[in-house]
Tab-separated table of C-alpha atoms and ligand atoms in Angstrom:
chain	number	residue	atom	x	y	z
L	21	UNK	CA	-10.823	24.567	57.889
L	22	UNK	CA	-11.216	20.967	59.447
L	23	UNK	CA	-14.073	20.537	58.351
L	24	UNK	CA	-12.957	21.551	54.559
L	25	UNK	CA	-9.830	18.760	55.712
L	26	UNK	CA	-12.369	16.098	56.730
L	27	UNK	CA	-13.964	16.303	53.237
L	28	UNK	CA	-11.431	16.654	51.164
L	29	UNK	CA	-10.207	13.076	52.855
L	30	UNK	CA	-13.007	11.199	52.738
L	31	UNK	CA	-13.579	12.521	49.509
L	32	UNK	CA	-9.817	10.819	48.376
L	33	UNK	CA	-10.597	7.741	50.287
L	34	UNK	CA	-13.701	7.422	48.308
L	35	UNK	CA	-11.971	8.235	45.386
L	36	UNK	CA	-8.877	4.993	46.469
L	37	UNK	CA	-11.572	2.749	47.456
L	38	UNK	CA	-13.591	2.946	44.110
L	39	UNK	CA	-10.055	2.636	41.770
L	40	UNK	CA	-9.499	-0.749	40.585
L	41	UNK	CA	-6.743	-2.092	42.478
L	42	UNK	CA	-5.943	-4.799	40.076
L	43	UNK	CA	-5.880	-5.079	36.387
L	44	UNK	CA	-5.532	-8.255	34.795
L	45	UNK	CA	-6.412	-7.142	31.469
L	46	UNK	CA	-3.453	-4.747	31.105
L	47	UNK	CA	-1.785	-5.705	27.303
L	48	UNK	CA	-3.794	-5.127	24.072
L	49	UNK	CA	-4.451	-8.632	23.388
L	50	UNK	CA	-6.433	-9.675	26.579
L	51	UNK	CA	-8.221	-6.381	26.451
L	52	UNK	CA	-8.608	-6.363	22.267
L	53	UNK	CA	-8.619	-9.584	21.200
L	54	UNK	CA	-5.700	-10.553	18.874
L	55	UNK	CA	-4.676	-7.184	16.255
L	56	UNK	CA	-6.814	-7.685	13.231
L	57	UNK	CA	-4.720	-4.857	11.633
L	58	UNK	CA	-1.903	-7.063	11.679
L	59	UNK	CA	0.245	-6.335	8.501
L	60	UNK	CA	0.670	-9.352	6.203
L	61	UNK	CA	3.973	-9.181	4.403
L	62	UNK	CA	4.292	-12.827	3.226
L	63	UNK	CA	3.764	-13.640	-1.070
L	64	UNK	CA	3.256	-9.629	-2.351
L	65	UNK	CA	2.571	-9.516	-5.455
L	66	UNK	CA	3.432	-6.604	-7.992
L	67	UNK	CA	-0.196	-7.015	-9.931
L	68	UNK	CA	-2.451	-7.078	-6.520
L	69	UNK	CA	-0.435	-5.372	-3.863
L	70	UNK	CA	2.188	-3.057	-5.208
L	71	UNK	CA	-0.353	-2.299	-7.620
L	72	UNK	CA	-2.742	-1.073	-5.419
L	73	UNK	CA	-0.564	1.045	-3.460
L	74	UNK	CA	0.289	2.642	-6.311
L	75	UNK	CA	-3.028	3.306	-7.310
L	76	UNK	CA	-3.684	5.221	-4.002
L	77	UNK	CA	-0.422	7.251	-3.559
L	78	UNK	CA	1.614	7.570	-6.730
L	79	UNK	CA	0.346	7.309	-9.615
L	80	UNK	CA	-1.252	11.204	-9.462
L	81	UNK	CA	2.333	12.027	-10.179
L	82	UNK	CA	4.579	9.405	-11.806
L	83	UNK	CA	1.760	7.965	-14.223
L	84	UNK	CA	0.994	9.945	-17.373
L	85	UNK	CA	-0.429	14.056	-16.904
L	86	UNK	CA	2.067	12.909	-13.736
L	87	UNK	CA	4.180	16.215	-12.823
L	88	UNK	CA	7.264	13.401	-12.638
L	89	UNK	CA	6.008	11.420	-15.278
L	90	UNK	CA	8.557	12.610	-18.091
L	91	UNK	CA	11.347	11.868	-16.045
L	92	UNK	CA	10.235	9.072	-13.470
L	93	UNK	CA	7.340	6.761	-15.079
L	94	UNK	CA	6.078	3.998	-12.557
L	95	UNK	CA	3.861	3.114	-16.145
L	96	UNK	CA	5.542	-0.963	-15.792
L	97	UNK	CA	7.060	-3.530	-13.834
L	98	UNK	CA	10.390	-2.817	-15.595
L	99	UNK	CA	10.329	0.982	-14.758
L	100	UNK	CA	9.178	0.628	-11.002
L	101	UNK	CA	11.997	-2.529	-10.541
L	102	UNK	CA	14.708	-0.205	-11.370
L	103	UNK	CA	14.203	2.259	-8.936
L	104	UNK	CA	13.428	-0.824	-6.667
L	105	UNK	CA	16.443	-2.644	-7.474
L	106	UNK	CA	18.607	0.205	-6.873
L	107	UNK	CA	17.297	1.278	-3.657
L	108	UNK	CA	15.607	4.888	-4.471
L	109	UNK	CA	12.085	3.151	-3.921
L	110	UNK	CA	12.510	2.292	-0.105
L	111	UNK	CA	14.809	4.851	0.537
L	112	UNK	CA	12.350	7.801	-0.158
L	113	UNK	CA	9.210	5.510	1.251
L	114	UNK	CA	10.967	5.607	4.118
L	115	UNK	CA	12.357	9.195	4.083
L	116	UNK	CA	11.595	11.347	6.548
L	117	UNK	CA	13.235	14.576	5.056
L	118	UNK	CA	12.352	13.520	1.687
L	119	UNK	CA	9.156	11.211	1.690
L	120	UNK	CA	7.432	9.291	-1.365
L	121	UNK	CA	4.441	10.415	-1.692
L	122	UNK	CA	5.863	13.950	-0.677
L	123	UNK	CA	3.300	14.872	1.826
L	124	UNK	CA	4.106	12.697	4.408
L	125	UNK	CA	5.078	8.949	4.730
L	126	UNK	CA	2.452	6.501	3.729
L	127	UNK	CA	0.986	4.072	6.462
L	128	UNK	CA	3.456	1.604	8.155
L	129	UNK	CA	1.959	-1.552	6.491
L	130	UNK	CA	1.868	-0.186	2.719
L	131	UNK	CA	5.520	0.721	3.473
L	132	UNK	CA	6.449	-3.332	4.767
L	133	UNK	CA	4.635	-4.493	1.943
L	134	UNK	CA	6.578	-2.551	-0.665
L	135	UNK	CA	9.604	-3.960	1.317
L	136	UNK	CA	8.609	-7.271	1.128
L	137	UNK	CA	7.887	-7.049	-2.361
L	138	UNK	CA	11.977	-5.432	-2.939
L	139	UNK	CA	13.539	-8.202	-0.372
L	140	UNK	CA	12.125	-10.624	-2.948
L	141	UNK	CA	13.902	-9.567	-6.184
L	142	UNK	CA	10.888	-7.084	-7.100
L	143	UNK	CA	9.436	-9.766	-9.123
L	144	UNK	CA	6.398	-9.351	-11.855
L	145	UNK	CA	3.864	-11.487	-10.401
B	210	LIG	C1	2.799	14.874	-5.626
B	210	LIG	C2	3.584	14.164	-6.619
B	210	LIG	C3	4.237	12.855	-6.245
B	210	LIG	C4	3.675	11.780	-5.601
B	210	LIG	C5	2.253	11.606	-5.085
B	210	LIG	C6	4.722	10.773	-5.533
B	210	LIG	N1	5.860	11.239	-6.107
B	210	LIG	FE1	7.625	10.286	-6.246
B	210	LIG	N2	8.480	11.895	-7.076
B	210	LIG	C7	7.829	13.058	-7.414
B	210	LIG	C8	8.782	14.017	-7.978
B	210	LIG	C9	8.454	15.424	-8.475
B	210	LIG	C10	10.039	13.377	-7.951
B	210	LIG	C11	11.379	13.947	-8.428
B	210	LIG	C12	11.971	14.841	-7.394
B	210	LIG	C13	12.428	14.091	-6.174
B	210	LIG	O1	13.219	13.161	-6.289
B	210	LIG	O2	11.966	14.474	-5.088
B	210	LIG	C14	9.823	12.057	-7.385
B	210	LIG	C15	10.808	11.131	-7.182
B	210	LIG	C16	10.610	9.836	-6.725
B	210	LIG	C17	11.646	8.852	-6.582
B	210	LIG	C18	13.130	9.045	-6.845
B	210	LIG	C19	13.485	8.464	-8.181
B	210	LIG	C20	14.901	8.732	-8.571
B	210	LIG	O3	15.323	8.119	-9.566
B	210	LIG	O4	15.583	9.530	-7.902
B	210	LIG	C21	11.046	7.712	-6.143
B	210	LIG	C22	11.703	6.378	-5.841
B	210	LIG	C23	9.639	8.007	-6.010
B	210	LIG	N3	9.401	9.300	-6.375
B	210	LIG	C24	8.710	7.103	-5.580
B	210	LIG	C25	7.402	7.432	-5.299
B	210	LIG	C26	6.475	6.492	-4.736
B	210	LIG	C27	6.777	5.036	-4.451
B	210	LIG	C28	5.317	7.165	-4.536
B	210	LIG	C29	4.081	6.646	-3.909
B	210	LIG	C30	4.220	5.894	-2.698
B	210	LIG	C31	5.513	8.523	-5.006
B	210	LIG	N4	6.789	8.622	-5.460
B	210	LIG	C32	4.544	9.519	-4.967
B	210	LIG	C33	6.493	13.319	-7.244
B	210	LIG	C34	5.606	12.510	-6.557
């Protein structure tokens, strides 16, 4: 039994002496480098950007053979402003009991970006 003791501490004193006992590195940047991911919100524009998101997560439904097409085109500027303008398009981007695209929210930065673009007036650039 002390003998089982004995071992079992040197074996944890082995264990604390081998730990790091300092970590300078502790925050992402140091350890990382600075986040390359980093979302970039500033000058969306409807015909790159918006477009493109769009393109990946919408369009299966709200562009034509769309199951929402008939009653909710995203087809032009002027159709996808309205519902931006009036607040639907956030709202249900950001919606977690009722998310746009329906099976689940899209990524954080697609969502900022579409923000961006509505904080600006929803232009057609
Ligand atoms: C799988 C099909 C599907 C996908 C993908 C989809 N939608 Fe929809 N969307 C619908 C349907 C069906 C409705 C109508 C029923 C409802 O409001 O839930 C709708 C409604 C909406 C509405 C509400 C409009 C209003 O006037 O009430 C908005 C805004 C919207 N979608 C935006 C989006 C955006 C933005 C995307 C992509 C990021 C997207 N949807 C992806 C099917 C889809």
């Amino acid at each position: 039994m002390k003998k089982t003791l004995a071992a079992l501490a040197s074996l944890l004193s082995l264990v604390l002496l081998t730990m790091p006992t300092s970590c300078y590195y502790d925050n992402e940047e140091d350890l990382y480098g600075p986040d390359t991911t980093a979302c970039d919100t500033a000058a969306i524009r409807y015909s790159v950007e918006i477009k493109k998101i769009l393109e990946d997560n919408c369009n299966s439904c709200h562009l034509p053979t769309g199951v929402t097409y008939s009653s909710i085109p995203f087809e032009t500027h002027a159709q996808l402003q309205e519902v931006a303008l009036n607040g639907k398009l956030v709202d249900r981007t950001n919606s977690i009991s009722a998310p746009m695209p329906q099976t689940g929210l899209m990524d954080k930065c697609s969502r900022l970006k579409l923000e961006a673009w509505v904080k600006a007036g929803a232009p057609n650039n």
